[in-house]
Amino acid sequence: MKIILKDPLDMHLHLRDGEMLKITAPLSAKYFSGALIMPNLIPPVTSIEQVESYKKRILQAIGENVFKPYMTLFFKDSYSYEFLKEAKKHITAIKLYPAGITTNSEGGVSKIDSFSLKEVLEAMSELEIPLCVHGESEGFVMDRESEFLSVYEELAREFPKLKIIMEHITTKDAVNLLEKYENLYATITLHHLYITLDDVAGGLLRPHLFCKPIAKRPEDRMALRKAAFSAHPKVMFGSDSAPHPVSKKESLGCAAGVFTAPIALQALCDLFEKADVLDNLQKFVSDNAKNIYSLTPPKKEVVLVKEEYEVEERFGDVVPMFSKEKIGWRVESVL
Ligand code: NCD
Ligand code: ZN
């Protein structure tokens, strides 16, 4: 059995910088046509110069591969209309992090509501710059996403023309919210389609599956699967592939993030095939994102075949999801 995926897109990707970028960028660029590049570097990407120089480093790191990095800015409530008007030419979206909620988000926003962020969000709305949000409150870890949903509702209501993307949703409640507001969209990761909290901490602790938002309950995973498997038009694949060196994962104080980019398409094929919905994968990994963001990525055809693939133990010093395990699909060729 074979499938050809056209122009796969990863709409939430952490490539990092420096030596790590040299490992991650070619891996994503091999199988994906493009990706939305997260701005949570140290320091975060907050100026047009930083966007352009990071983009240049990414393009250098991908080598011969054809791949479009869709750049983002790290949200600041101090951005002016004039700045955003100029920035629009260089970016695809702006990523909003609550301060301190996840890796490298210390410079995020401490008060997220429609009043405090009115000026920036009105400008983004007018300039048609999508807002990507890491939607978690400061509450109990399992409730953080659900508690944040009222913020999404307020923003969606107050800025009806602003495209708001609920990043890496993990709950049934977030899936349901998609139906309530026309301007709300979502990305779903590979790992949240696969795992629940039980896989992370139900037996021996598995640090390589530890991420933010934390994986939730079986009924949440079921709702995510339902949305992805049916290729819900407001839902896109965003891996949230977030590499950390093994020393930061297998350590006291494990960094949050699952590294999935090099195995994502293979694992998605496996999952969609087992659910008998392989025909919907094209929409989930590309078509929906093209429609939502109005993208025309470079052409790429990834041929996957139903043959066993043993996942590499490590890529550089990063351990991927399914390290040394077998996946039922492998990439045969890229055209
Ligand atoms: C991400 C990272 O490491 O940058 N970590 C994660 O657990 N997902 C940040 C993020 O997207 O929350
Ligand atoms: Zn992320």
Coordinates of C-alpha atoms and ligand atoms in Angstrom, one line a residue:
M1 CA 0.0 0.0 0.0
K2 CA 1.2 3.5 -0.9
I3 CA 0.2 7.1 -0.5
I4 CA 1.4 10.3 -2.0
L5 CA 1.2 13.4 0.2
K6 CA 1.3 16.6 -1.7
D7 CA 3.1 19.7 -0.2
P8 CA 3.0 18.6 3.5
L9 CA 2.9 21.5 5.9
D10 CA 3.8 21.6 9.5
M11 CA 2.0 24.6 11.0
H12 CA 3.8 24.7 14.3
L13 CA 7.5 23.9 14.4
H14 CA 10.4 24.7 16.7
L15 CA 13.7 24.6 14.7
R16 CA 15.9 26.4 17.4
D17 CA 19.1 28.0 16.3
G18 CA 22.9 27.5 16.1
E19 CA 24.1 23.9 16.1
M20 CA 20.6 22.5 16.9
L21 CA 19.2 24.3 13.8
K22 CA 21.7 22.4 11.6
I23 CA 20.3 19.1 12.8
T24 CA 16.6 20.0 12.8
A25 CA 16.2 22.2 9.7
P26 CA 17.3 19.6 7.1
L27 CA 15.0 16.9 8.7
S28 CA 11.9 19.0 8.4
A29 CA 12.9 20.4 5.0
K30 CA 13.3 16.9 3.6
Y31 CA 9.7 15.8 4.0
F32 CA 7.8 19.1 4.4
S33 CA 7.1 21.8 1.8
G34 CA 7.0 24.4 4.5
A35 CA 6.4 25.1 8.2
L36 CA 5.3 27.8 10.5
I37 CA 8.5 28.6 12.5
M38 CA 8.0 29.4 16.1
P39 CA 9.8 32.5 17.5
N40 CA 10.7 31.4 21.0
L41 CA 14.5 31.7 20.6
I42 CA 16.7 33.2 23.3
P43 CA 16.2 36.2 22.8
P44 CA 12.7 35.8 21.2
V45 CA 12.2 37.0 17.6
T46 CA 10.7 40.5 18.0
S47 CA 12.1 42.6 15.2
I48 CA 12.0 42.5 11.4
E49 CA 15.8 42.2 11.4
Q50 CA 15.6 39.1 13.7
V51 CA 12.9 37.6 11.5
E52 CA 15.0 38.1 8.4
S53 CA 18.3 36.9 9.8
Y54 CA 16.7 33.8 11.4
K55 CA 15.1 33.0 8.1
K56 CA 18.5 33.3 6.4
R57 CA 20.0 30.9 8.9
I58 CA 17.2 28.5 8.3
L59 CA 17.6 28.6 4.6
Q60 CA 21.3 28.1 5.0
A61 CA 20.8 25.1 7.2
I62 CA 18.3 23.3 4.9
G63 CA 20.9 22.9 2.2
E64 CA 19.6 21.6 -1.1
N65 CA 16.1 20.9 0.1
V66 CA 13.1 22.9 -1.2
F67 CA 11.3 24.3 1.8
K68 CA 9.5 27.5 2.8
P69 CA 9.9 28.8 6.3
Y70 CA 6.8 30.7 7.2
M71 CA 8.2 33.1 9.8
T72 CA 6.5 34.5 12.9
L73 CA 7.1 37.2 15.4
F74 CA 6.9 36.8 19.2
F75 CA 3.9 38.8 20.3
K76 CA 4.6 42.0 22.2
D77 CA 1.8 44.4 23.3
S78 CA 4.1 47.3 22.4
Y79 CA 4.0 46.6 18.6
S80 CA 2.7 49.7 16.8
Y81 CA 0.5 49.8 13.7
E82 CA 3.3 51.1 11.6
F83 CA 5.6 48.4 12.8
L84 CA 3.1 45.7 12.1
K85 CA 2.3 47.1 8.6
E86 CA 6.0 46.7 7.7
A87 CA 6.3 43.4 9.5
K88 CA 3.4 41.9 7.6
K89 CA 5.7 41.7 4.5
H90 CA 8.1 39.4 6.4
I91 CA 5.8 37.2 8.5
T92 CA 2.9 34.8 8.2
A93 CA 1.6 35.1 11.8
I94 CA 2.4 36.3 15.3
K95 CA 2.7 33.9 18.2
L96 CA 1.3 34.9 21.6
Y97 CA 2.7 33.2 24.7
P98 CA 1.4 33.8 28.2
A99 CA 4.5 34.9 30.2
G100 CA 6.5 31.9 31.6
I101 CA 4.0 29.2 30.5
T102 CA 6.4 27.1 28.5
T103 CA 10.0 26.9 27.1
N104 CA 11.5 30.3 26.4
S105 CA 8.3 32.2 27.0
E106 CA 9.5 34.5 29.9
G107 CA 9.0 37.6 27.6
G108 CA 5.4 36.7 26.9
V109 CA 2.3 38.5 28.0
S110 CA 1.2 38.5 31.6
K111 CA -2.3 39.9 31.1
I112 CA -4.2 38.5 28.1
D113 CA -7.6 40.1 27.5
S114 CA -9.3 42.1 24.8
F115 CA -8.9 45.4 26.7
S116 CA -5.1 45.2 27.4
L117 CA -4.2 44.0 23.9
K118 CA -6.8 46.1 22.1
E119 CA -4.5 48.2 20.0
V120 CA -2.2 45.4 18.7
L121 CA -5.1 43.0 18.1
E122 CA -7.1 45.7 16.2
A123 CA -4.1 46.4 14.1
M124 CA -3.4 42.7 13.4
S125 CA -7.1 42.3 12.5
E126 CA -7.0 45.2 10.1
L127 CA -3.7 44.1 8.5
E128 CA -5.0 40.5 8.4
I129 CA -2.1 39.0 10.4
P130 CA -3.2 35.7 12.0
L131 CA -2.7 35.4 15.8
C132 CA -1.4 32.0 17.0
V133 CA -1.9 31.4 20.7
H134 CA -0.4 29.1 23.3
G135 CA -3.6 28.9 25.2
E136 CA -2.9 27.9 28.8
S137 CA -3.8 29.5 32.1
E138 CA -1.6 29.4 35.2
G139 CA -3.9 26.9 36.9
F140 CA -3.6 23.2 37.7
V141 CA -1.7 21.6 34.8
M142 CA -4.5 19.4 33.6
D143 CA -7.0 22.3 33.6
R144 CA -4.8 25.0 32.0
E145 CA -6.2 24.7 28.5
S146 CA -9.8 24.5 29.5
E147 CA -9.4 27.5 31.8
F148 CA -7.9 29.4 28.9
L149 CA -10.9 28.8 26.6
S150 CA -12.8 31.8 28.0
V151 CA -9.9 34.0 26.8
Y152 CA -10.2 32.5 23.3
E153 CA -13.9 33.2 23.4
E154 CA -13.4 36.8 24.4
L155 CA -10.7 37.5 21.8
A156 CA -12.8 35.7 19.1
R157 CA -15.9 37.8 20.0
E158 CA -14.1 41.1 20.4
F159 CA -12.0 40.8 17.2
P160 CA -14.3 38.9 14.8
K161 CA -12.1 39.6 11.8
L162 CA -8.9 38.3 13.5
K163 CA -7.9 34.8 12.6
I164 CA -7.1 33.1 15.9
I165 CA -5.3 29.8 15.9
M166 CA -5.6 27.7 19.1
E167 CA -2.2 26.0 19.0
H168 CA -1.6 22.4 19.9
I169 CA -5.1 21.8 21.3
T170 CA -5.3 18.9 23.7
T171 CA -8.9 18.8 25.0
K172 CA -12.4 17.9 23.9
D173 CA -13.6 21.4 25.0
A174 CA -11.1 23.1 22.7
V175 CA -12.3 21.0 19.8
N176 CA -15.9 21.9 20.6
L177 CA -15.1 25.6 20.6
L178 CA -14.2 25.5 16.9
E179 CA -17.9 25.3 16.1
K180 CA -18.8 28.3 18.2
Y181 CA -16.7 31.1 16.5
E182 CA -16.0 31.4 12.8
N183 CA -12.6 33.0 13.4
L184 CA -11.2 30.2 15.6
Y185 CA -8.9 27.5 14.1
A186 CA -6.6 25.0 15.6
T187 CA -3.5 22.9 15.2
I188 CA -3.2 19.4 16.5
T189 CA 0.2 17.6 17.1
L190 CA 1.1 14.1 16.3
H191 CA 1.9 13.2 19.9
H192 CA -1.4 14.4 21.2
L193 CA -3.1 12.1 18.7
Y194 CA -1.1 9.2 20.0
I195 CA -0.7 9.6 23.8
T196 CA -2.6 10.4 27.0
L197 CA -1.1 11.4 30.4
D198 CA -0.9 7.6 31.1
D199 CA 1.8 7.3 28.5
V200 CA 3.8 10.1 30.1
A201 CA 3.5 9.3 33.7
G202 CA 1.2 6.3 34.2
G203 CA 4.0 3.8 34.5
L204 CA 7.7 4.6 34.5
L205 CA 8.1 8.3 33.7
R206 CA 8.9 9.0 30.0
P207 CA 10.6 12.3 29.7
H208 CA 10.7 12.3 25.9
L209 CA 6.8 12.5 26.0
F210 CA 6.7 15.3 28.4
C211 CA 5.5 18.5 26.8
K212 CA 3.3 21.6 27.2
P213 CA 0.4 21.4 27.0
I214 CA 0.6 18.1 28.9
A215 CA -1.2 15.1 27.3
K216 CA -4.7 14.7 28.7
R217 CA -7.4 12.1 29.1
P218 CA -8.5 9.3 26.7
E219 CA -11.8 11.2 25.9
D220 CA -9.7 14.3 25.0
R221 CA -7.5 12.2 22.7
M222 CA -10.7 10.7 21.1
A223 CA -12.0 14.2 20.4
L224 CA -8.7 15.2 18.8
R225 CA -8.6 12.1 16.7
K226 CA -12.2 12.7 15.6
A227 CA -11.3 16.2 14.4
A228 CA -8.1 15.1 12.7
F229 CA -9.4 11.9 11.2
S230 CA -12.4 13.7 9.7
A231 CA -10.0 16.4 8.4
H232 CA -12.1 19.1 10.1
P233 CA -11.6 22.1 7.8
K234 CA -10.6 24.4 10.7
V235 CA -7.9 22.0 11.9
M236 CA -4.3 21.7 10.7
F237 CA -1.4 19.6 11.5
G238 CA 1.2 21.4 13.6
S239 CA 3.8 19.0 15.0
D240 CA 5.0 21.3 17.8
S241 CA 8.1 19.3 17.3
A242 CA 10.3 20.8 20.0
P243 CA 13.8 19.4 20.2
H244 CA 15.9 19.5 23.4
P245 CA 19.3 17.9 23.8
V246 CA 19.1 14.6 25.6
S247 CA 20.9 16.1 28.6
K248 CA 17.9 18.5 29.1
K249 CA 15.3 15.7 28.8
E250 CA 16.9 12.9 30.8
S251 CA 17.6 15.2 33.8
L252 CA 16.4 16.6 37.0
G253 CA 13.9 19.2 35.7
C254 CA 13.1 17.8 32.3
A255 CA 12.5 20.4 29.6
A256 CA 9.1 20.3 27.9
G257 CA 8.9 19.3 24.2
V258 CA 8.5 16.2 22.0
F259 CA 10.7 15.8 19.0
T260 CA 8.6 14.4 16.1
A261 CA 9.4 16.2 12.9
P262 CA 11.4 13.4 11.2
I263 CA 8.9 10.7 12.0
A264 CA 5.7 12.7 11.8
L265 CA 4.4 11.8 8.3
Q266 CA 5.2 8.1 8.8
A267 CA 3.4 8.0 12.1
L268 CA 0.5 9.9 10.8
C269 CA 0.1 7.4 7.9
D270 CA 0.1 4.6 10.5
L271 CA -2.5 6.2 12.6
F272 CA -4.8 7.3 9.8
E273 CA -4.5 3.9 8.0
K274 CA -5.4 2.0 11.2
A275 CA -8.5 4.3 11.6
D276 CA -9.3 3.6 7.9
V277 CA -9.2 7.4 7.1
L278 CA -6.0 7.6 5.0
D279 CA -7.8 9.5 2.4
N280 CA -8.3 12.4 4.8
L281 CA -4.6 12.8 5.6
Q282 CA -3.9 15.1 2.7
K283 CA -6.3 17.7 4.0
F284 CA -5.0 17.4 7.5
V285 CA -1.3 17.8 6.6
S286 CA -1.7 20.3 3.9
D287 CA -4.9 21.4 2.2
N288 CA -6.6 22.8 5.3
A289 CA -3.5 24.9 6.2
K290 CA -3.3 26.2 2.6
N291 CA -6.9 27.3 2.8
I292 CA -6.7 28.8 6.3
Y293 CA -3.5 30.7 5.8
S294 CA -3.9 31.2 2.0
L295 CA -0.5 29.6 1.3
T296 CA 1.0 28.4 -1.9
P297 CA 4.0 26.4 -0.7
P298 CA 6.7 24.9 -3.0
K299 CA 5.6 21.7 -4.7
K300 CA 6.7 18.4 -3.1
E301 CA 5.3 14.9 -3.3
V302 CA 6.2 12.5 -0.5
V303 CA 5.7 8.9 -1.3
L304 CA 5.0 6.7 1.7
V305 CA 4.7 3.0 1.7
K306 CA 3.4 0.5 4.2
E307 CA 6.6 -1.0 5.2
E308 CA 8.3 -1.2 8.6
Y309 CA 10.6 1.6 9.6
E310 CA 12.7 1.4 12.7
V311 CA 13.1 4.9 14.1
E312 CA 16.6 6.2 14.6
E313 CA 17.7 6.2 18.2
R314 CA 18.9 9.8 18.0
F315 CA 19.2 12.7 15.6
G316 CA 22.4 14.4 16.8
D317 CA 21.8 14.6 20.5
V318 CA 18.0 14.7 20.3
V319 CA 15.9 11.6 21.0
P320 CA 12.8 11.5 18.7
M321 CA 9.4 10.1 19.6
F322 CA 9.3 6.3 18.9
S323 CA 13.1 6.2 19.2
K324 CA 14.2 2.6 18.3
E325 CA 10.6 1.6 17.9
K326 CA 9.0 0.4 14.7
I327 CA 6.5 2.4 12.6
G328 CA 4.4 0.6 10.0
W329 CA 5.1 3.2 7.3
R330 CA 8.3 4.6 5.8
V331 CA 9.1 7.3 3.3
E332 CA 9.9 5.7 -0.1
S333 CA 10.8 8.8 -2.0
V334 CA 10.4 12.6 -2.3
L335 CA 9.6 14.1 -5.6
Ligands
NCD1 C1 7.9 24.0 23.3 C2 9.4 24.3 23.2 O1 10.2 23.5 23.7 O2 9.8 25.3 22.6 N1 7.7 23.0 24.3 C3 6.6 22.2 24.3 O3 6.5 21.5 25.3 N2 5.7 22.2 23.4 C4 7.2 25.3 23.5 C5 5.7 25.2 23.3 O4 5.2 25.1 22.2 O5 5.0 25.1 24.3
ZN2 ZN 5.3 24.9 20.3

